[in-house]
PDB file of C-alpha atoms in Angstrom:
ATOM      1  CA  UNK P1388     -15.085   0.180   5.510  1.00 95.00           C
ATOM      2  CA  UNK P1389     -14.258   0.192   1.764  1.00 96.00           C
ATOM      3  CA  UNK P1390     -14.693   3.987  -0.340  1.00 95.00           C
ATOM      4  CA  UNK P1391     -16.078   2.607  -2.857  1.00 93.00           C
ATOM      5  CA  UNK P1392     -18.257   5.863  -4.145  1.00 92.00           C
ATOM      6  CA  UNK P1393     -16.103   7.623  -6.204  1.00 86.00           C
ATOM      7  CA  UNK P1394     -16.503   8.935  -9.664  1.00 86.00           C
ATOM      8  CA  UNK P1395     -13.266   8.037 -11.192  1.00 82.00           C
ATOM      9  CA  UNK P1396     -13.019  10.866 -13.744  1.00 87.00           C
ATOM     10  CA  UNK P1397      -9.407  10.270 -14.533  1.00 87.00           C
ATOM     11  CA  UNK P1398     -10.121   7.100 -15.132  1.00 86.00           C
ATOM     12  CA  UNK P1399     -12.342   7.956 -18.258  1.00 93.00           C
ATOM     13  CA  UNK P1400     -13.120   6.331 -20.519  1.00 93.00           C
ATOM     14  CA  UNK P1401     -13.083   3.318 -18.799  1.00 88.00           C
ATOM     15  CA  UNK P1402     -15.384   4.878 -16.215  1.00 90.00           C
ATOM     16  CA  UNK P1403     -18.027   5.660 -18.613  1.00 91.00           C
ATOM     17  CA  UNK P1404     -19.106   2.338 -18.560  1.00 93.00           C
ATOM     18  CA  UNK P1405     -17.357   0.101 -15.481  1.00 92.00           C
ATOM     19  CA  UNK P1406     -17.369   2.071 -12.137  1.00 93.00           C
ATOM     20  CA  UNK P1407     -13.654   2.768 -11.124  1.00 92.00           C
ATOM     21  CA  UNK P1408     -13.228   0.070  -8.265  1.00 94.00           C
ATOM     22  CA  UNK P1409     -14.687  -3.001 -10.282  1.00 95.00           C
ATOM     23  CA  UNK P1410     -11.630  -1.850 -12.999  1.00 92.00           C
ATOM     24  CA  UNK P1411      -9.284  -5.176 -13.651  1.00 91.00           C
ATOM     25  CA  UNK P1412      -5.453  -4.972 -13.149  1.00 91.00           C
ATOM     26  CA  UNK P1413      -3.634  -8.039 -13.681  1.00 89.00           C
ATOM     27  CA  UNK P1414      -6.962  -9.666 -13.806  1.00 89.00           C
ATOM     28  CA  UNK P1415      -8.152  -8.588 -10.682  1.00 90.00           C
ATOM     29  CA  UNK P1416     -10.990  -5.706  -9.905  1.00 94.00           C
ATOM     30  CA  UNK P1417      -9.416  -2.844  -7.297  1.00 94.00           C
ATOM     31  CA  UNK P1418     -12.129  -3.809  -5.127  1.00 96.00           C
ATOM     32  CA  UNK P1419     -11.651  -7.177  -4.337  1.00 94.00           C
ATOM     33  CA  UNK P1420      -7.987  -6.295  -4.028  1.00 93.00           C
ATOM     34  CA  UNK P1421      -9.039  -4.156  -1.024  1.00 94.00           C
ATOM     35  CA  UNK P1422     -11.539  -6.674  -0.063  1.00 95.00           C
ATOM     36  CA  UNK P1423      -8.990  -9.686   0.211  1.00 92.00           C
ATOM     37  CA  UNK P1424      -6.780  -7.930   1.933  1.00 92.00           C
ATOM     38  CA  UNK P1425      -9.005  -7.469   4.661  1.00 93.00           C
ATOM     39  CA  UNK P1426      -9.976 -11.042   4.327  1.00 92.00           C
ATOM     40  CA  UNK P1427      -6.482 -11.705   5.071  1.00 88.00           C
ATOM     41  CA  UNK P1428      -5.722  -9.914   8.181  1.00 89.00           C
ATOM     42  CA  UNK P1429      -8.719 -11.739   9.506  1.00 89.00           C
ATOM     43  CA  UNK P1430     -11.480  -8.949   9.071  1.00 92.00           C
ATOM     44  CA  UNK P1431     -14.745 -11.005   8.375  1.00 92.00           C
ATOM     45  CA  UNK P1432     -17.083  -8.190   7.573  1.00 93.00           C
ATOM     46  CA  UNK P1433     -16.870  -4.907   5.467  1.00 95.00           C
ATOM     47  CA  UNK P1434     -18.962  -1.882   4.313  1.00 96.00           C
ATOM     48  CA  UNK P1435     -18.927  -0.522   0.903  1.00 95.00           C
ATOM     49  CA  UNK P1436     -20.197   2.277  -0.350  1.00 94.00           C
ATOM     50  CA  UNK P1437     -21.413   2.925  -3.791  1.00 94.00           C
ATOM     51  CA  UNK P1438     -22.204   5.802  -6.081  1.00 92.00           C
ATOM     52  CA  UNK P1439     -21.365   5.979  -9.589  1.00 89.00           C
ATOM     53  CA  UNK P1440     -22.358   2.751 -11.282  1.00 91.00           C
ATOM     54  CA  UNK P1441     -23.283   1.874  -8.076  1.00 88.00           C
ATOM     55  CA  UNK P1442     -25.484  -1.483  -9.579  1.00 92.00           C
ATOM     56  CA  UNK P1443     -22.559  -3.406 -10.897  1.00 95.00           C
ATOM     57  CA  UNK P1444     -20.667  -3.181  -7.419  1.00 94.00           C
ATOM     58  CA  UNK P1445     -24.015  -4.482  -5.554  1.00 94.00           C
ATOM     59  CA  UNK P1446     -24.090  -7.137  -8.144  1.00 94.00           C
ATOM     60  CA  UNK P1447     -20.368  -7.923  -7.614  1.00 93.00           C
ATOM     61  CA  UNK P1448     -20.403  -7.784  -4.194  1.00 92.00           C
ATOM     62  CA  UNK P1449     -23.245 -10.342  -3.524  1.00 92.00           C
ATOM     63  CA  UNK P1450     -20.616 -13.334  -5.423  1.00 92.00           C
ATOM     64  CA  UNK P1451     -18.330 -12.940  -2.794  1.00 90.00           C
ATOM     65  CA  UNK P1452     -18.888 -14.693   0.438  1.00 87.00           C
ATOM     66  CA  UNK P1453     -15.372 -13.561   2.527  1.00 90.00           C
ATOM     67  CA  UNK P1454     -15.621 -10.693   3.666  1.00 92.00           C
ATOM     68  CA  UNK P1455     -19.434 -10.876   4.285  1.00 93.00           C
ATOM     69  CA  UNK P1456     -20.683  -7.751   2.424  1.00 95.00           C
ATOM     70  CA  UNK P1457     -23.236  -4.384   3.658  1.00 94.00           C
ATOM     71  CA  UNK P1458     -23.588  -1.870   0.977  1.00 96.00           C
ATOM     72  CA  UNK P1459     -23.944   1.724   2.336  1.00 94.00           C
ATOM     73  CA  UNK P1460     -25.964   3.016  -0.395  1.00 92.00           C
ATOM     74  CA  UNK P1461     -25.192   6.677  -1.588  1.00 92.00           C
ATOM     75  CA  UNK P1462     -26.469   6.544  -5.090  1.00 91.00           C
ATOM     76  CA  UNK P1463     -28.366   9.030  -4.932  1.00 89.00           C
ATOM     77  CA  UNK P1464     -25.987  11.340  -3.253  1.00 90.00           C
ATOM     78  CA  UNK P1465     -22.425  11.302  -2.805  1.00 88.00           C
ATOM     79  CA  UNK P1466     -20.964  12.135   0.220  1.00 92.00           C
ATOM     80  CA  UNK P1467     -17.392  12.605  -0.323  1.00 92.00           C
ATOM     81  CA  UNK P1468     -14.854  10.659   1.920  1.00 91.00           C
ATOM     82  CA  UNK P1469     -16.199  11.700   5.426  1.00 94.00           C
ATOM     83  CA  UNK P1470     -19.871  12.108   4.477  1.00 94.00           C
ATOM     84  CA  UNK P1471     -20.251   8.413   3.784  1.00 94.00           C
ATOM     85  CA  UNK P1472     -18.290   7.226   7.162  1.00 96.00           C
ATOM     86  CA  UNK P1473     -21.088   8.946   9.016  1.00 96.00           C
ATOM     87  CA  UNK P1474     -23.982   8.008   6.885  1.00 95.00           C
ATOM     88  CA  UNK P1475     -22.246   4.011   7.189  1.00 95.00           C
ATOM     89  CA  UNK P1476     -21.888   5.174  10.884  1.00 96.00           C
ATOM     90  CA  UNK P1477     -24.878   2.477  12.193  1.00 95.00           C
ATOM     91  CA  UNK P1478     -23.665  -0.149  10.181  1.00 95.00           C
ATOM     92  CA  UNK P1479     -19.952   0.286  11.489  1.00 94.00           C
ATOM     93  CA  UNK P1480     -20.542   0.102  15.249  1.00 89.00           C
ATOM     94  CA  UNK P1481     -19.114   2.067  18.137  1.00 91.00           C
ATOM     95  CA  UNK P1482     -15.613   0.026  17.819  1.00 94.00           C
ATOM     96  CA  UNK P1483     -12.250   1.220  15.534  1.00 96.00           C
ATOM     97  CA  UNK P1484     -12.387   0.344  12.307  1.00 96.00           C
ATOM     98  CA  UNK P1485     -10.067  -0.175   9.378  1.00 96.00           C
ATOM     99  CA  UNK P1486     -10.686   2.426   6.313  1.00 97.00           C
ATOM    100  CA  UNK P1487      -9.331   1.218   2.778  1.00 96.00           C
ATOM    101  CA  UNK P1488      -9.813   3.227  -0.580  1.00 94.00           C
ATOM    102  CA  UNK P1489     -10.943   1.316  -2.801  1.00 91.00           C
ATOM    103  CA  UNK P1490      -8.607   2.655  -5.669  1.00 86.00           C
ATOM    104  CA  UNK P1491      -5.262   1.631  -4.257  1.00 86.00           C
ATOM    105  CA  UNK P1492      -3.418  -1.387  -3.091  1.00 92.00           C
ATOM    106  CA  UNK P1493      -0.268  -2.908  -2.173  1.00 93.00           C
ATOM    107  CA  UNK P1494       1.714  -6.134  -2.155  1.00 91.00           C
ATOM    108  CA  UNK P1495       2.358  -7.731   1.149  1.00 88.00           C
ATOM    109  CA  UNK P1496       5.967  -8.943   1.427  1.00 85.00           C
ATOM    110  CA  UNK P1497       5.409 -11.008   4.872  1.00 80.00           C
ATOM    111  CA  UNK P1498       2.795 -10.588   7.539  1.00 84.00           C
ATOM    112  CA  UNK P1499      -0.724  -8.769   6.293  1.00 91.00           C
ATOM    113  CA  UNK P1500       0.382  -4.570   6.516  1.00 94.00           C
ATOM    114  CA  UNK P1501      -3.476  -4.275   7.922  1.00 93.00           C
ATOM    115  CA  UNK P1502      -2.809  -7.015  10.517  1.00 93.00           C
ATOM    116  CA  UNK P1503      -0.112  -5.054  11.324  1.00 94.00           C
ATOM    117  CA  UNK P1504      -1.588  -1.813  11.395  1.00 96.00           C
ATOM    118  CA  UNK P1505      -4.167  -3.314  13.835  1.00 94.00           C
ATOM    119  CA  UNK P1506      -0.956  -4.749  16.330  1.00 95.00           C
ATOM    120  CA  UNK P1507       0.523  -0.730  16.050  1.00 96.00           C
ATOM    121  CA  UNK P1508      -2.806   1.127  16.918  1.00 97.00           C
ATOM    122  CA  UNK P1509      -3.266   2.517  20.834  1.00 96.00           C
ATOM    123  CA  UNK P1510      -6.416   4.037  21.212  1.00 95.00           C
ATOM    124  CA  UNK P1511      -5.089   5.613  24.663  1.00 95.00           C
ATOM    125  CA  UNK P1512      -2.946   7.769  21.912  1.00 96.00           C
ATOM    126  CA  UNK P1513      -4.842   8.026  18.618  1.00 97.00           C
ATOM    127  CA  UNK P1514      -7.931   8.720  16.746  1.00 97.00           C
ATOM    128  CA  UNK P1515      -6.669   7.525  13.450  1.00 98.00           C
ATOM    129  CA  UNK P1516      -3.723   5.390  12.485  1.00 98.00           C
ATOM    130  CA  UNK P1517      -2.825   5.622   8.919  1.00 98.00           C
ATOM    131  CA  UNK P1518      -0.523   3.401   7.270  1.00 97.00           C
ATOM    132  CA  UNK P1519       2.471   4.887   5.302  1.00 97.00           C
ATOM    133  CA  UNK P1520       4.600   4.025   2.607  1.00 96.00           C
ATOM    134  CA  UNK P1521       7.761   6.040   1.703  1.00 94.00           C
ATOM    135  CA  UNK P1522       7.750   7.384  -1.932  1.00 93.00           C
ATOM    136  CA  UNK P1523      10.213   4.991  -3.120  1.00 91.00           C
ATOM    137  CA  UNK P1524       8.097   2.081  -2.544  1.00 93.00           C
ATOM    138  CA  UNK P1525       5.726   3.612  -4.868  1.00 93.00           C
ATOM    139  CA  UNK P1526       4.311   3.392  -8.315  1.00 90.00           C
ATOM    140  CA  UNK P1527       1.594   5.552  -9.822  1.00 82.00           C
ATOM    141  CA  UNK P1528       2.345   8.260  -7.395  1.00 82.00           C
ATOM    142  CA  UNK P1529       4.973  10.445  -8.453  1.00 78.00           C
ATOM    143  CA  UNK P1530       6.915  12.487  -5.964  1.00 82.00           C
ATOM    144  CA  UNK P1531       4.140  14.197  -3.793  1.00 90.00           C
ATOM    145  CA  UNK P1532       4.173  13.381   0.113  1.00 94.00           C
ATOM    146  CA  UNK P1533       1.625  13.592   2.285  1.00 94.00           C
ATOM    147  CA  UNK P1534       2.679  13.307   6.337  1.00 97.00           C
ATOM    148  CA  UNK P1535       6.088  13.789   8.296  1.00 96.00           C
ATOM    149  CA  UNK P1536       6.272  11.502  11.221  1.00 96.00           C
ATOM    150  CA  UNK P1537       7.901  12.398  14.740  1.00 95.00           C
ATOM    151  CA  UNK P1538       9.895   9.745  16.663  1.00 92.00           C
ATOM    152  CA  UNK P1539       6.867   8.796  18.414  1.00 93.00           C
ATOM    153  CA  UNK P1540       4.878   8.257  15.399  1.00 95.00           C
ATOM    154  CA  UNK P1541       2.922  11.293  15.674  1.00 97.00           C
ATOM    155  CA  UNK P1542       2.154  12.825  12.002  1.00 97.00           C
ATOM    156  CA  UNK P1543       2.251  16.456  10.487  1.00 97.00           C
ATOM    157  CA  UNK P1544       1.391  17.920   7.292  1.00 96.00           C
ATOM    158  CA  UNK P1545       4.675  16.985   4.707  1.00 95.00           C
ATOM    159  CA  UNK P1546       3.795  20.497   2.992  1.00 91.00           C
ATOM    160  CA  UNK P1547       6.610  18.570  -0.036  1.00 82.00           C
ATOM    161  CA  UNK P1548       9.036  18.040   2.503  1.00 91.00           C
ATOM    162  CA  UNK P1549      10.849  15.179   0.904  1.00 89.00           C
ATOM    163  CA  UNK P1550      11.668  13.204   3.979  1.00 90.00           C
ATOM    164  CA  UNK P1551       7.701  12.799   4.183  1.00 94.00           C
ATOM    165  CA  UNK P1552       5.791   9.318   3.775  1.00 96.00           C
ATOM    166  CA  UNK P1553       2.892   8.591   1.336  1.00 95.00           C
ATOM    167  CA  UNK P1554      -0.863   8.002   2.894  1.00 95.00           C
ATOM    168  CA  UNK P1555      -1.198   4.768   1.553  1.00 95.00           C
ATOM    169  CA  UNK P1556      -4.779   4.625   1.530  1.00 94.00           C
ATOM    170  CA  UNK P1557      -6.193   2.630   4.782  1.00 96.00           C
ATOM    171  CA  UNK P1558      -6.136   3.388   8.399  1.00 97.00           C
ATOM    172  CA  UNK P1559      -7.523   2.153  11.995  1.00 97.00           C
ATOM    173  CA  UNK P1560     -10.255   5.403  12.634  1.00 97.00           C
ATOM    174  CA  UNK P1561     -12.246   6.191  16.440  1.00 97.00           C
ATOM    175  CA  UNK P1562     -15.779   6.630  15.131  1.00 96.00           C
ATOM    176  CA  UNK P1563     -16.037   9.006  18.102  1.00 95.00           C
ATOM    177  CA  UNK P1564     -14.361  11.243  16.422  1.00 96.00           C
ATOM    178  CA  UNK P1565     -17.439  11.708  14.243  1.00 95.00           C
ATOM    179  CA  UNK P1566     -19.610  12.852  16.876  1.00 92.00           C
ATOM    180  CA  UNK P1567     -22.064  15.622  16.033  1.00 90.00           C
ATOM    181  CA  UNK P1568     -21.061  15.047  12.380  1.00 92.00           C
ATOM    182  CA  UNK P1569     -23.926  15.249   9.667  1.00 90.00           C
ATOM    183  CA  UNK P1570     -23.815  12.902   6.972  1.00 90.00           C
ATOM    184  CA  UNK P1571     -23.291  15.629   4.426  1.00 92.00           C
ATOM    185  CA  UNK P1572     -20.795  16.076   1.577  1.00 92.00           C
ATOM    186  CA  UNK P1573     -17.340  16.713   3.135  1.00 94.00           C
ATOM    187  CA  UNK P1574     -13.453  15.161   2.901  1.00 94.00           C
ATOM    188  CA  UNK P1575     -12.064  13.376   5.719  1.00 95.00           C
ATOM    189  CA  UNK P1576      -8.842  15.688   5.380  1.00 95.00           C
ATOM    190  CA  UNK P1577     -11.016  17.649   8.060  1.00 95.00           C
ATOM    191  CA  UNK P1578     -10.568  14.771  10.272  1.00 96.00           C
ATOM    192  CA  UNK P1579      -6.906  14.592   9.891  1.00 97.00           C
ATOM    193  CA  UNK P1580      -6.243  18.017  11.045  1.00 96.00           C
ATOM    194  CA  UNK P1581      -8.164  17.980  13.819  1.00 96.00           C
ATOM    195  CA  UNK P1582      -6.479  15.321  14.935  1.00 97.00           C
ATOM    196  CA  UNK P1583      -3.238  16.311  14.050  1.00 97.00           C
ATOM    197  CA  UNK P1584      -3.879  19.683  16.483  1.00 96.00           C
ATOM    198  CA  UNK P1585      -4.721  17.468  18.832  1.00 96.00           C
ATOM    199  CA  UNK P1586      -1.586  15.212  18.524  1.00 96.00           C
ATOM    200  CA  UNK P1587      -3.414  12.112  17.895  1.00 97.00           C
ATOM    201  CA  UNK P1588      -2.802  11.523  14.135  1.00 98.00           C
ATOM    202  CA  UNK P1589      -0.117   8.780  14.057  1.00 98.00           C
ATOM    203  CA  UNK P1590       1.017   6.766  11.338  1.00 97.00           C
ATOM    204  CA  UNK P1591       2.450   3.434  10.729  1.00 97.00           C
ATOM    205  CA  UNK P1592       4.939   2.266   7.729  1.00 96.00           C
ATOM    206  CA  UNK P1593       4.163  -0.401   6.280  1.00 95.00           C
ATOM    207  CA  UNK P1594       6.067  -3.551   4.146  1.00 92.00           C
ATOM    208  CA  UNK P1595       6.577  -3.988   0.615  1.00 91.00           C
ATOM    209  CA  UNK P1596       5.134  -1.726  -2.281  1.00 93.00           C
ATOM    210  CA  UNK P1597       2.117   0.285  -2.931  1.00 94.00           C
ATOM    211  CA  UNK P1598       0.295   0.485  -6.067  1.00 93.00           C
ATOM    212  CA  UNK P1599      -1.796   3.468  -6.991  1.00 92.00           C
ATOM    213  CA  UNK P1600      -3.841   3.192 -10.558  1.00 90.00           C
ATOM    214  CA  UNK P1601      -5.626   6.868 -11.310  1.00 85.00           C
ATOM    215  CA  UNK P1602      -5.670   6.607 -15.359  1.00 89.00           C
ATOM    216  CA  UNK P1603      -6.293   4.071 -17.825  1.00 91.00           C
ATOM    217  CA  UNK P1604      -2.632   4.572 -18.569  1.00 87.00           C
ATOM    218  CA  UNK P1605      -1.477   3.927 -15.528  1.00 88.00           C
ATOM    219  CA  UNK P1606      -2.672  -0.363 -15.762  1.00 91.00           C
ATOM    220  CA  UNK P1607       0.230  -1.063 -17.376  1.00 90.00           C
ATOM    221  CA  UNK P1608       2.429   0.194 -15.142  1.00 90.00           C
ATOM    222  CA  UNK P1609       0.765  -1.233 -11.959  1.00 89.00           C
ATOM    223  CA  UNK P1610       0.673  -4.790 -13.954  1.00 91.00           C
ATOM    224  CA  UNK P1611       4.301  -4.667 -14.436  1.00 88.00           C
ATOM    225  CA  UNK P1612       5.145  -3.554 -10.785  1.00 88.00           C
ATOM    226  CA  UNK P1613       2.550  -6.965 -10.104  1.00 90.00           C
ATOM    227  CA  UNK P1614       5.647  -8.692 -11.897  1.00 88.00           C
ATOM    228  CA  UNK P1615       8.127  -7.344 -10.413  1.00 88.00           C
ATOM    229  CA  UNK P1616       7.159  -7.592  -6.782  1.00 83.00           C
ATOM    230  CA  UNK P1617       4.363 -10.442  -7.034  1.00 72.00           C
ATOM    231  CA  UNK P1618       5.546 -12.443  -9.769  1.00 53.00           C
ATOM    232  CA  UNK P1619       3.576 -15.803  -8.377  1.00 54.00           C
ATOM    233  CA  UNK P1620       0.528 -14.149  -8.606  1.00 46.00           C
ATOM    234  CA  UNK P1621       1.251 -11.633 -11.584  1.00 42.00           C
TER     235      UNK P1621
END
């Protein structure tokens, strides 16, 4: 599943007119960033859901052909991170899925990081598997972390311990751990606690550098780091 939904008010105003995942960096929309690299770590199909300006990424959506495509429509209500996994809940299935934010990425520097991510995940010990990056492989961030890890993989809150990793925006999630849940405005931070009291948040770190783009200022900056550490595809 993509989170595609957001409003992108930092992002104004760009966002005024062009909803925040169909913005361009190096000539490429956010979304189909996060859509190719599912397409290559294999995953042939892939929710989105849309809010704000929620036409454009229907119409954008329908040109691509890999992954195939559902739109889980929330344009009439937005739902916040968790509240539109459950309402996409039926089209998802029963199975783990991967989770991507649509307003992130990152450049592969060998084998797909979500292929990866998929090799790392143990549903005997997890709910949800996120994929970390350390701050240093970074840009658009700043300094803020978001999880320590444990030897065995098992995360905590960072609270701006330094030593913490970045939440690089996708993750393996247990639908069962929606169970019960109404498809009503509320954050998937929820989720994360819970699991972490119940030792079953883990993370994994990925390889190579991740790219975060949250004002119109900010394009430049993830173009050049494009350059830097993608310069065939800059």
């Amino acid at each position: 599943m993509v989170l595609a939904a957001g409003l992108g008010t930092r992002m104004r105003p760009i966002t005024d007119t062009i909803p925040k995942p169909l913005v361009e960096v190096a000539g490429r929309t956010l979304l189909d960033r996060a859509l190719d690299a599912l397409n290559n770590a294999g995953i042939e199909s892939a929710v989105v859901n849309v809010h704000h300006l929620g036409d454009q990424i229907v119409t954008h959506c329908a040109r691509r052909n890999h992954p195939r495509i559902i739109i889980s429509d929330e344009r009439n209500r937005l739902l916040d991170s968790a509240g539109g996994i459950v309402k996409a809940l039926p089209l998802l299935g029963s199975a783990p899925f991967v989770l991507l934010n649509a307003d992130t990425f990152w450049i592969d520097t060998g084998q797909s990081n979500l292929a990866a991510l998929a090799v790392a995940w143990d549903a005997s010990r997890m709910d949800m598997l996120l994929m970390l990056v350390p701050v240093a492989h970074t840009t658009g961030h700043g300094t803020k972390t978001d999880f320590l890890m444990d030897g065995e993989g098992r995360l905590a809150r960072a609270k701006g311990d330094a030593a913490g990793f970045v939440y690089a925006g996708a993750a393996i999630v247990d639908p069962a751990i929606f169970k019960d849940a109404e498809a009503d405005p509320h954050s998937l931070n929820l989720y994360f606690d819970r699991a972490i009291d119940a030792g079953r948040l883990h993370g994994h770190v990925m390889d190579g550098h991740w790219i975060t783009v949250g004002t119109p200022g900010a394009i430049a900056e993830a173009e050049a780091a494009i350059r830097t550490h993608q310069p065939a595809l800059a």
